[in-house]
mmCIF file of C-alpha atoms and ligand atoms in Angstrom:
data_model
loop_
_atom_site.group_PDB
_atom_site.id
_atom_site.type_symbol
_atom_site.label_atom_id
_atom_site.label_comp_id
_atom_site.label_asym_id
_atom_site.label_seq_id
_atom_site.Cartn_x
_atom_site.Cartn_y
_atom_site.Cartn_z
ATOM 1 C CA MET A 1 -8.252 -41.684 -17.874
ATOM 2 C CA GLU A 2 -11.914 -41.396 -16.902
ATOM 3 C CA LEU A 3 -11.694 -44.750 -15.123
ATOM 4 C CA TYR A 4 -8.646 -43.612 -13.187
ATOM 5 C CA ARG A 5 -10.434 -40.424 -12.197
ATOM 6 C CA GLU A 6 -13.463 -42.334 -10.960
ATOM 7 C CA LYS A 7 -11.211 -44.654 -8.968
ATOM 8 C CA LEU A 8 -9.381 -41.754 -7.308
ATOM 9 C CA LEU A 9 -12.645 -39.948 -6.556
ATOM 10 C CA SER A 10 -14.062 -43.072 -4.988
ATOM 11 C CA GLU A 11 -10.932 -43.639 -2.868
ATOM 12 C CA LEU A 12 -11.007 -40.018 -1.688
ATOM 13 C CA SER A 13 -14.714 -40.413 -0.849
ATOM 14 C CA GLU A 14 -13.913 -43.470 1.216
ATOM 15 C CA ILE A 15 -11.549 -41.373 3.305
ATOM 16 C CA VAL A 16 -13.560 -38.178 3.804
ATOM 17 C CA GLY A 17 -17.114 -39.209 2.876
ATOM 18 C CA LYS A 18 -18.958 -38.381 -0.362
ATOM 19 C CA ASP A 19 -19.814 -34.831 0.667
ATOM 20 C CA GLY A 20 -16.159 -34.129 1.464
ATOM 21 C CA VAL A 21 -14.961 -34.443 -2.166
ATOM 22 C CA LEU A 22 -15.648 -32.222 -5.158
ATOM 23 C CA ALA A 23 -14.443 -32.752 -8.726
ATOM 24 C CA ASP A 24 -13.453 -29.891 -11.054
ATOM 25 C CA GLU A 25 -14.158 -27.395 -8.307
ATOM 26 C CA PRO A 26 -13.596 -23.739 -9.312
ATOM 27 C CA MET A 27 -10.907 -22.352 -7.021
ATOM 28 C CA SER A 28 -12.402 -18.869 -7.439
ATOM 29 C CA ARG A 29 -14.926 -20.095 -4.837
ATOM 30 C CA HIS A 30 -12.187 -20.804 -2.311
ATOM 31 C CA THR A 31 -9.886 -17.804 -2.601
ATOM 32 C CA THR A 32 -10.443 -14.269 -1.351
ATOM 33 C CA PHE A 33 -9.100 -13.003 -4.713
ATOM 34 C CA ARG A 34 -12.114 -14.827 -6.254
ATOM 35 C CA ILE A 35 -9.773 -16.014 -8.995
ATOM 36 C CA GLY A 36 -8.673 -19.490 -10.081
ATOM 37 C CA GLY A 37 -9.667 -22.300 -12.440
ATOM 38 C CA PRO A 38 -10.892 -25.748 -11.416
ATOM 39 C CA ALA A 39 -9.075 -28.114 -9.101
ATOM 40 C CA ASP A 40 -9.276 -31.709 -10.391
ATOM 41 C CA TYR A 41 -10.093 -32.886 -6.871
ATOM 42 C CA PHE A 42 -11.014 -30.737 -3.893
ATOM 43 C CA VAL A 43 -11.187 -32.479 -0.518
ATOM 44 C CA MET A 44 -12.329 -31.238 2.865
ATOM 45 C CA PRO A 45 -11.028 -33.499 5.627
ATOM 46 C CA SER A 46 -12.388 -33.307 9.145
ATOM 47 C CA ARG A 47 -9.767 -35.280 11.086
ATOM 48 C CA ASN A 48 -5.969 -35.462 11.214
ATOM 49 C CA GLU A 49 -6.057 -39.147 10.230
ATOM 50 C CA GLU A 50 -7.969 -38.249 7.061
ATOM 51 C CA ILE A 51 -5.291 -35.745 6.034
ATOM 52 C CA LEU A 52 -2.673 -38.418 6.565
ATOM 53 C CA GLU A 53 -4.605 -40.931 4.465
ATOM 54 C CA ILE A 54 -5.235 -38.455 1.637
ATOM 55 C CA ILE A 55 -1.529 -37.637 1.468
ATOM 56 C CA ARG A 56 -0.633 -41.341 1.502
ATOM 57 C CA LEU A 57 -3.049 -41.952 -1.355
ATOM 58 C CA CYS A 58 -1.623 -39.024 -3.358
ATOM 59 C CA ARG A 59 1.910 -40.300 -2.836
ATOM 60 C CA ARG A 60 1.005 -43.849 -3.808
ATOM 61 C CA GLU A 61 -0.705 -42.644 -6.989
ATOM 62 C CA SER A 62 1.925 -39.937 -7.702
ATOM 63 C CA VAL A 63 -0.769 -37.258 -7.708
ATOM 64 C CA PRO A 64 0.367 -33.796 -6.577
ATOM 65 C CA TYR A 65 -1.446 -32.266 -3.618
ATOM 66 C CA TYR A 66 -1.708 -28.783 -2.128
ATOM 67 C CA ILE A 67 -2.817 -27.664 1.297
ATOM 68 C CA ILE A 68 -4.976 -24.575 1.581
ATOM 69 C CA GLY A 69 -6.854 -22.823 4.371
ATOM 70 C CA ASN A 70 -9.158 -19.905 3.567
ATOM 71 C CA GLY A 71 -7.258 -19.075 0.367
ATOM 72 C CA SER A 72 -6.597 -15.535 1.586
ATOM 73 C CA ASN A 73 -2.968 -15.500 0.524
ATOM 74 C CA LEU A 74 -3.318 -17.433 -2.715
ATOM 75 C CA LEU A 75 -3.312 -16.719 -6.415
ATOM 76 C CA VAL A 76 -4.556 -19.775 -8.285
ATOM 77 C CA GLY A 77 -3.856 -20.063 -12.030
ATOM 78 C CA ASP A 78 -6.657 -19.659 -14.586
ATOM 79 C CA ARG A 79 -6.173 -23.211 -15.832
ATOM 80 C CA GLY A 80 -6.723 -24.567 -12.356
ATOM 81 C CA VAL A 81 -4.915 -27.170 -10.305
ATOM 82 C CA ARG A 82 -3.906 -30.611 -11.523
ATOM 83 C CA GLY A 83 -4.105 -32.893 -8.556
ATOM 84 C CA VAL A 84 -5.718 -32.722 -5.151
ATOM 85 C CA VAL A 85 -6.411 -29.562 -3.165
ATOM 86 C CA ILE A 86 -6.772 -30.370 0.540
ATOM 87 C CA GLN A 87 -8.730 -27.636 2.278
ATOM 88 C CA ILE A 88 -8.178 -27.472 6.040
ATOM 89 C CA PHE A 89 -10.956 -25.150 7.054
ATOM 90 C CA ARG A 90 -14.486 -25.329 8.433
ATOM 91 C CA ARG A 91 -14.502 -29.052 9.140
ATOM 92 C CA MET A 92 -11.396 -28.716 11.280
ATOM 93 C CA SER A 93 -12.364 -25.629 13.204
ATOM 94 C CA GLY A 94 -12.575 -25.102 16.945
ATOM 95 C CA ALA A 95 -10.936 -23.165 19.769
ATOM 96 C CA HIS A 96 -11.198 -23.507 23.523
ATOM 97 C CA ALA A 97 -9.444 -21.840 26.431
ATOM 98 C CA GLU A 98 -7.921 -23.403 29.512
ATOM 99 C CA GLY A 99 -6.354 -20.934 31.909
ATOM 100 C CA GLU A 100 -4.075 -18.688 29.846
ATOM 101 C CA ARG A 101 -3.913 -21.125 26.967
ATOM 102 C CA LEU A 102 -6.008 -21.228 23.819
ATOM 103 C CA TYR A 103 -6.154 -24.544 21.938
ATOM 104 C CA VAL A 104 -6.931 -23.904 18.291
ATOM 105 C CA GLN A 105 -7.515 -26.330 15.419
ATOM 106 C CA ALA A 106 -5.758 -25.505 12.136
ATOM 107 C CA GLY A 107 -8.942 -24.768 10.196
ATOM 108 C CA THR A 108 -10.194 -22.132 12.645
ATOM 109 C CA LEU A 109 -10.465 -18.620 11.255
ATOM 110 C CA LEU A 110 -8.316 -16.155 13.179
ATOM 111 C CA SER A 111 -11.441 -14.051 13.778
ATOM 112 C CA LYS A 112 -13.002 -17.055 15.552
ATOM 113 C CA ALA A 113 -9.863 -17.763 17.565
ATOM 114 C CA ALA A 114 -9.739 -14.088 18.590
ATOM 115 C CA ALA A 115 -13.427 -14.225 19.553
ATOM 116 C CA ALA A 116 -12.764 -17.306 21.713
ATOM 117 C CA ALA A 117 -9.868 -15.492 23.390
ATOM 118 C CA TYR A 118 -12.125 -12.517 24.049
ATOM 119 C CA GLU A 119 -14.835 -14.755 25.548
ATOM 120 C CA ALA A 120 -12.227 -16.174 27.926
ATOM 121 C CA SER A 121 -10.876 -12.674 28.787
ATOM 122 C CA LEU A 122 -7.542 -13.508 27.191
ATOM 123 C CA THR A 123 -5.529 -10.698 25.646
ATOM 124 C CA GLY A 124 -2.737 -10.877 23.053
ATOM 125 C CA LEU A 125 -4.542 -12.141 19.950
ATOM 126 C CA GLU A 126 -6.406 -8.923 19.102
ATOM 127 C CA PHE A 127 -3.897 -8.100 16.334
ATOM 128 C CA ALA A 128 -5.033 -11.183 14.408
ATOM 129 C CA SER A 129 -8.781 -10.684 14.660
ATOM 130 C CA GLY A 130 -9.053 -9.003 11.243
ATOM 131 C CA ILE A 131 -6.638 -11.230 9.296
ATOM 132 C CA PRO A 132 -8.929 -13.349 7.116
ATOM 133 C CA GLY A 133 -6.875 -16.572 7.300
ATOM 134 C CA THR A 134 -7.014 -19.839 9.219
ATOM 135 C CA MET A 135 -4.746 -20.769 12.105
ATOM 136 C CA GLY A 136 -2.865 -23.191 9.784
ATOM 137 C CA GLY A 137 -2.170 -20.533 7.162
ATOM 138 C CA ALA A 138 -1.257 -18.020 9.874
ATOM 139 C CA LEU A 139 1.250 -20.382 11.509
ATOM 140 C CA ARG A 140 2.869 -21.174 8.179
ATOM 141 C CA MET A 141 3.078 -17.493 7.196
ATOM 142 C CA ASN A 142 3.751 -16.193 10.708
ATOM 143 C CA ALA A 143 0.903 -13.791 9.968
ATOM 144 C CA GLY A 144 1.138 -10.433 11.648
ATOM 145 C CA ALA A 145 -0.448 -7.018 11.869
ATOM 146 C CA TYR A 146 -0.320 -3.835 13.933
ATOM 147 C CA GLY A 147 2.829 -4.816 15.808
ATOM 148 C CA GLY A 148 1.738 -8.380 16.617
ATOM 149 C CA GLU A 149 2.687 -11.640 14.932
ATOM 150 C CA MET A 150 1.824 -15.298 15.475
ATOM 151 C CA LYS A 151 5.302 -15.980 16.819
ATOM 152 C CA MET A 152 4.565 -13.780 19.854
ATOM 153 C CA VAL A 153 1.540 -15.794 20.976
ATOM 154 C CA THR A 154 2.339 -19.338 19.834
ATOM 155 C CA GLU A 155 3.531 -21.778 22.490
ATOM 156 C CA SER A 156 3.584 -24.863 20.252
ATOM 157 C CA ALA A 157 2.068 -26.327 17.115
ATOM 158 C CA ASP A 158 1.111 -29.835 16.071
ATOM 159 C CA VAL A 159 2.336 -30.632 12.587
ATOM 160 C CA LEU A 160 2.229 -33.549 10.205
ATOM 161 C CA THR A 161 5.650 -34.225 8.714
ATOM 162 C CA PRO A 162 6.210 -35.442 5.132
ATOM 163 C CA GLU A 163 7.145 -38.797 6.706
ATOM 164 C CA GLY A 164 3.622 -39.083 8.099
ATOM 165 C CA GLU A 165 4.446 -38.405 11.747
ATOM 166 C CA ILE A 166 2.464 -36.042 13.943
ATOM 167 C CA VAL A 167 4.792 -34.046 16.184
ATOM 168 C CA THR A 168 4.409 -31.155 18.595
ATOM 169 C CA LEU A 169 6.952 -28.407 17.998
ATOM 170 C CA PRO A 170 7.586 -25.699 20.601
ATOM 171 C CA VAL A 171 7.745 -22.167 19.183
ATOM 172 C CA ALA A 172 11.567 -22.191 19.381
ATOM 173 C CA GLU A 173 11.570 -24.989 16.792
ATOM 174 C CA LEU A 174 8.973 -23.435 14.516
ATOM 175 C CA GLY A 175 11.465 -21.003 12.932
ATOM 176 C CA MET A 176 8.826 -18.294 12.686
ATOM 177 C CA ALA A 177 10.167 -15.207 10.928
ATOM 178 C CA TYR A 178 8.779 -12.570 8.582
ATOM 179 C CA ARG A 179 6.071 -14.434 6.612
ATOM 180 C CA THR A 180 7.762 -17.799 6.953
ATOM 181 C CA SER A 181 8.341 -20.757 9.292
ATOM 182 C CA VAL A 182 9.653 -24.330 9.253
ATOM 183 C CA ILE A 183 6.108 -25.332 8.331
ATOM 184 C CA ALA A 184 6.774 -23.622 4.985
ATOM 185 C CA LYS A 185 10.382 -24.750 4.675
ATOM 186 C CA ASN A 186 9.809 -28.411 5.552
ATOM 187 C CA ASP A 187 6.407 -28.815 3.920
ATOM 188 C CA TYR A 188 4.670 -29.628 7.172
ATOM 189 C CA VAL A 189 0.913 -29.566 7.525
ATOM 190 C CA ALA A 190 -0.182 -27.522 10.538
ATOM 191 C CA LEU A 191 -2.877 -29.343 12.503
ATOM 192 C CA GLY A 192 -3.345 -27.078 15.490
ATOM 193 C CA ALA A 193 -1.667 -24.777 17.970
ATOM 194 C CA VAL A 194 -1.500 -23.899 21.602
ATOM 195 C CA LEU A 195 -1.403 -20.144 22.092
ATOM 196 C CA HIS A 196 -0.223 -18.619 25.345
ATOM 197 C CA LEU A 197 -2.109 -15.415 26.108
ATOM 198 C CA GLN A 198 -2.602 -13.253 29.202
ATOM 199 C CA LYS A 199 -5.610 -12.613 31.365
ATOM 200 C CA GLY A 200 -7.039 -9.205 30.541
ATOM 201 C CA SER A 201 -10.133 -7.071 30.603
ATOM 202 C CA ARG A 202 -12.851 -8.081 28.155
ATOM 203 C CA GLU A 203 -13.799 -4.458 27.674
ATOM 204 C CA GLU A 204 -10.255 -3.489 26.683
ATOM 205 C CA ILE A 205 -9.919 -6.508 24.403
ATOM 206 C CA LYS A 206 -13.119 -5.540 22.617
ATOM 207 C CA GLU A 207 -12.056 -1.908 22.315
ATOM 208 C CA LYS A 208 -8.769 -2.945 20.745
ATOM 209 C CA MET A 209 -10.433 -5.314 18.272
ATOM 210 C CA ASP A 210 -13.002 -2.661 17.313
ATOM 211 C CA ASP A 211 -10.263 -0.075 16.840
ATOM 212 C CA LEU A 212 -8.230 -2.390 14.589
ATOM 213 C CA ARG A 213 -11.348 -3.277 12.589
ATOM 214 C CA ARG A 214 -12.042 0.422 12.018
ATOM 215 C CA ARG A 215 -8.451 1.008 10.911
ATOM 216 C CA ARG A 216 -8.637 -1.895 8.451
ATOM 217 C CA THR A 217 -11.941 -0.756 6.976
ATOM 218 C CA GLU A 218 -10.593 2.759 6.571
ATOM 219 C CA LYS A 219 -7.275 1.802 4.976
ATOM 220 C CA GLN A 220 -7.905 -1.462 3.103
ATOM 221 C CA PRO A 221 -10.022 -2.087 -0.010
ATOM 222 C CA LEU A 222 -12.126 -4.754 1.723
ATOM 223 C CA GLU A 223 -14.961 -4.240 -0.744
ATOM 224 C CA TYR A 224 -12.916 -5.989 -3.480
ATOM 225 C CA GLY A 225 -11.402 -9.434 -3.829
ATOM 226 C CA SER A 226 -7.693 -9.496 -2.962
ATOM 227 C CA ALA A 227 -5.093 -11.535 -1.155
ATOM 228 C CA GLY A 228 -4.054 -8.740 1.192
ATOM 229 C CA SER A 229 -0.550 -7.313 0.796
ATOM 230 C CA THR A 230 0.555 -8.551 -2.597
ATOM 231 C CA PHE A 231 4.264 -8.011 -1.989
ATOM 232 C CA LYS A 232 6.493 -8.607 1.009
ATOM 233 C CA ARG A 233 7.826 -5.593 2.847
ATOM 234 C CA PRO A 234 11.338 -4.987 1.474
ATOM 235 C CA GLU A 235 13.827 -4.267 4.232
ATOM 236 C CA GLY A 236 13.834 -0.578 5.054
ATOM 237 C CA TYR A 237 10.837 0.242 2.827
ATOM 238 C CA PHE A 238 7.080 -0.183 2.562
ATOM 239 C CA ALA A 239 5.888 -1.878 -0.620
ATOM 240 C CA GLY A 240 2.739 0.276 -0.808
ATOM 241 C CA LYS A 241 4.723 3.528 -0.571
ATOM 242 C CA LEU A 242 7.238 2.451 -3.228
ATOM 243 C CA ILE A 243 4.357 1.544 -5.556
ATOM 244 C CA ASP A 244 2.632 4.852 -4.888
ATOM 245 C CA ASP A 245 5.861 6.828 -5.368
ATOM 246 C CA ALA A 246 6.419 5.032 -8.672
ATOM 247 C CA GLY A 247 3.134 6.573 -9.845
ATOM 248 C CA LEU A 248 1.252 3.279 -9.892
ATOM 249 C CA ARG A 249 -1.737 4.062 -7.679
ATOM 250 C CA GLY A 250 -4.775 2.770 -9.566
ATOM 251 C CA PHE A 251 -2.623 1.190 -12.331
ATOM 252 C CA ARG A 252 -4.801 -1.380 -14.038
ATOM 253 C CA ILE A 253 -4.541 -4.351 -16.384
ATOM 254 C CA GLY A 254 -7.962 -5.700 -17.276
ATOM 255 C CA ASP A 255 -9.841 -6.084 -14.007
ATOM 256 C CA ALA A 256 -6.662 -6.378 -11.911
ATOM 257 C CA GLN A 257 -5.728 -3.094 -10.303
ATOM 258 C CA VAL A 258 -3.334 -1.556 -7.810
ATOM 259 C CA SER A 259 -5.838 -0.421 -5.200
ATOM 260 C CA GLU A 260 -6.407 3.317 -5.128
ATOM 261 C CA LYS A 261 -7.115 3.038 -1.406
ATOM 262 C CA HIS A 262 -3.990 1.038 -0.465
ATOM 263 C CA CYS A 263 -1.228 0.636 -3.059
ATOM 264 C CA GLY A 264 0.101 -2.493 -1.319
ATOM 265 C CA PHE A 265 -3.021 -4.390 -2.424
ATOM 266 C CA VAL A 266 -3.754 -5.691 -5.903
ATOM 267 C CA ILE A 267 -7.531 -5.990 -6.193
ATOM 268 C CA ASN A 268 -9.950 -7.842 -8.417
ATOM 269 C CA ARG A 269 -12.429 -5.298 -9.738
ATOM 270 C CA GLY A 270 -14.805 -8.040 -10.781
ATOM 271 C CA ASN A 271 -13.592 -10.448 -13.438
ATOM 272 C CA ALA A 272 -9.814 -10.299 -13.158
ATOM 273 C CA THR A 273 -7.880 -13.340 -14.339
ATOM 274 C CA ALA A 274 -4.775 -14.760 -12.698
ATOM 275 C CA ALA A 275 -2.865 -13.869 -15.882
ATOM 276 C CA GLU A 276 -3.864 -10.212 -15.458
ATOM 277 C CA VAL A 277 -2.789 -10.220 -11.811
ATOM 278 C CA VAL A 278 0.576 -11.779 -12.698
ATOM 279 C CA GLU A 279 1.147 -9.275 -15.514
ATOM 280 C CA LEU A 280 0.246 -6.401 -13.191
ATOM 281 C CA MET A 281 2.550 -7.710 -10.453
ATOM 282 C CA ASN A 282 5.436 -8.090 -12.919
ATOM 283 C CA GLN A 283 4.995 -4.604 -14.324
ATOM 284 C CA VAL A 284 4.716 -3.098 -10.838
ATOM 285 C CA ALA A 285 7.868 -4.893 -9.662
ATOM 286 C CA ASP A 286 9.758 -3.799 -12.821
ATOM 287 C CA ARG A 287 8.688 -0.145 -12.544
ATOM 288 C CA VAL A 288 9.565 0.012 -8.845
ATOM 289 C CA GLU A 289 12.951 -1.593 -9.503
ATOM 290 C CA GLU A 290 13.710 0.832 -12.361
ATOM 291 C CA LYS A 291 12.835 3.793 -10.189
ATOM 292 C CA PHE A 292 14.197 2.801 -6.778
ATOM 293 C CA GLY A 293 16.497 -0.184 -7.370
ATOM 294 C CA VAL A 294 14.412 -2.358 -5.023
ATOM 295 C CA ARG A 295 12.910 -5.623 -6.282
ATOM 296 C CA LEU A 296 9.491 -6.385 -4.773
ATOM 297 C CA GLU A 297 8.975 -10.053 -3.966
ATOM 298 C CA PRO A 298 5.484 -11.550 -3.941
ATOM 299 C CA GLU A 299 3.933 -12.376 -0.586
ATOM 300 C CA VAL A 300 1.006 -14.063 -2.315
ATOM 301 C CA LYS A 301 1.524 -17.780 -3.009
ATOM 302 C CA ARG A 302 0.857 -19.075 -6.502
ATOM 303 C CA ILE A 303 -0.546 -22.503 -7.149
ATOM 304 C CA GLY A 304 -1.843 -24.296 -10.223
ATOM 305 C CA GLU A 305 -1.425 -23.757 -13.948
ATOM 306 C CA PHE A 306 -1.243 -20.206 -15.261
HETATM 307 C C1 FAD B 401 -8.059 -8.358 3.075
HETATM 308 C C2 FAD B 401 -6.865 -9.127 3.542
HETATM 309 C C3 FAD B 401 -6.099 -8.651 4.596
HETATM 310 C C4 FAD B 401 -4.979 -9.370 5.048
HETATM 311 N N1 FAD B 401 -4.259 -8.862 6.090
HETATM 312 C C5 FAD B 401 -3.181 -9.550 6.533
HETATM 313 C C6 FAD B 401 -2.418 -9.053 7.635
HETATM 314 O O1 FAD B 401 -2.726 -8.028 8.229
HETATM 315 N N2 FAD B 401 -1.338 -9.777 8.027
HETATM 316 C C7 FAD B 401 -0.973 -10.937 7.411
HETATM 317 O O2 FAD B 401 0.012 -11.550 7.840
HETATM 318 N N3 FAD B 401 -1.671 -11.427 6.358
HETATM 319 C C8 FAD B 401 -2.762 -10.767 5.924
HETATM 320 N N4 FAD B 401 -3.469 -11.256 4.855
HETATM 321 C C9 FAD B 401 -3.015 -12.490 4.171
HETATM 322 C C10 FAD B 401 -3.593 -13.799 4.710
HETATM 323 O O3 FAD B 401 -4.835 -13.608 5.351
HETATM 324 C C11 FAD B 401 -2.620 -14.497 5.676
HETATM 325 O O4 FAD B 401 -1.400 -14.819 5.035
HETATM 326 C C12 FAD B 401 -3.217 -15.788 6.263
HETATM 327 O O5 FAD B 401 -2.361 -16.259 7.271
HETATM 328 C C13 FAD B 401 -3.398 -16.903 5.228
HETATM 329 O O6 FAD B 401 -4.189 -17.926 5.800
HETATM 330 P P1 FAD B 401 -5.120 -18.860 4.895
HETATM 331 O O7 FAD B 401 -5.770 -19.851 5.785
HETATM 332 O O8 FAD B 401 -6.038 -18.051 4.070
HETATM 333 O O9 FAD B 401 -4.028 -19.573 3.999
HETATM 334 P P2 FAD B 401 -4.075 -19.851 2.425
HETATM 335 O O10 FAD B 401 -4.118 -18.569 1.684
HETATM 336 O O11 FAD B 401 -5.116 -20.854 2.125
HETATM 337 O O12 FAD B 401 -2.623 -20.492 2.249
HETATM 338 C C14 FAD B 401 -1.458 -19.673 2.418
HETATM 339 C C15 FAD B 401 -0.240 -20.594 2.556
HETATM 340 O O13 FAD B 401 -0.364 -21.326 3.766
HETATM 341 C C16 FAD B 401 -0.371 -22.726 3.510
HETATM 342 N N5 FAD B 401 -1.310 -23.353 4.451
HETATM 343 C C17 FAD B 401 -2.617 -23.073 4.670
HETATM 344 N N6 FAD B 401 -3.112 -23.863 5.653
HETATM 345 C C18 FAD B 401 -2.079 -24.655 6.051
HETATM 346 C C19 FAD B 401 -1.945 -25.695 7.027
HETATM 347 N N7 FAD B 401 -2.965 -26.082 7.791
HETATM 348 N N8 FAD B 401 -0.733 -26.287 7.157
HETATM 349 C C20 FAD B 401 0.319 -25.919 6.390
HETATM 350 N N9 FAD B 401 0.245 -24.957 5.448
HETATM 351 C C21 FAD B 401 -0.944 -24.332 5.289
HETATM 352 C C22 FAD B 401 -0.784 -22.880 2.047
HETATM 353 O O14 FAD B 401 -0.241 -24.062 1.499
HETATM 354 C C23 FAD B 401 -0.167 -21.628 1.433
HETATM 355 O O15 FAD B 401 1.187 -21.823 1.135
HETATM 356 C C24 FAD B 401 -4.602 -10.576 4.406
HETATM 357 C C25 FAD B 401 -5.388 -11.063 3.340
HETATM 358 C C26 FAD B 401 -6.509 -10.354 2.914
HETATM 359 C C27 FAD B 401 -7.342 -10.899 1.789
#
């Protein structure tokens, strides 16, 4: 077993370099919930070809793999992740503008992409400036806020298919809908995107971003670990309001709590475990269903062993 582990670690190092691989890496360090046990192998590629090679290696060795970005929509189990976590983040980050287009690598934080748009006097991406995810995660989830969503600004995305092909898909083929896309459905890896924005006034862009930042700070419990909205918005309702109306504001199991500031968020008050978050989510969904006949579905993605 140990020999096999060493062999896999050495093969991963050959692909991404020694400093691009970590063994038994606590996932609490890589999720905004600050929760999650160790990943057997944690790799940080810096090129598309490396991602392809890592996936090939995992397939050949029948080792499961998971793609993550900034871990801002993830709940990782307390027992960690068996297999390889491939983090597409800082080493694959960059955005540059050409005319009305913004070319963004998958690992770029949305705040950085929005800052690059602002620098180039491009408007349209302000809505995303406070979403703490990467472009890859945002494309997969069709992230959205304050009336905007990725679908509205995406012209095309480069994806890696499970067959190992890199293809460019125009937005019409990306199937972007409420918190989903073909990237999710077909298990594609997002590598980058071309966003089509409009020329605007830098002053107005800045004002809008500042205003949205203020609104977030006022309404969201940003001082605690969380994964944002824990549940999807059920059609015709708001998850946070249903939770509040069910009397669950501040409801707590261990260090996992329904935020008192925004009932749509489950927060980590310090040392919450994934098990506590799951128990809290189940109880919240049950109580809301009993009271209002609406079943809340998780927006947060679960990975690993619970
Ligand atoms: C405080 C807070 C506020 C938030 N506000 C919002 C909001 O206003 N609107 C909103 O939509 N979301 C919001 N979120 C949730 C989250 O930021 C978004 O869903 C974001 O798009 C996730 O990006 P990520 O890089 O963190 O992805 P991760 O959490 O790392 O992964 C999420 C999913 O995307 C997949 N994924 C990640 N990168 C790639 C890639 N390159 N290719 C293919 N799949 C990939 C993962 O496999 C996983 O299934 C918020 C979260 C927090 C903590």
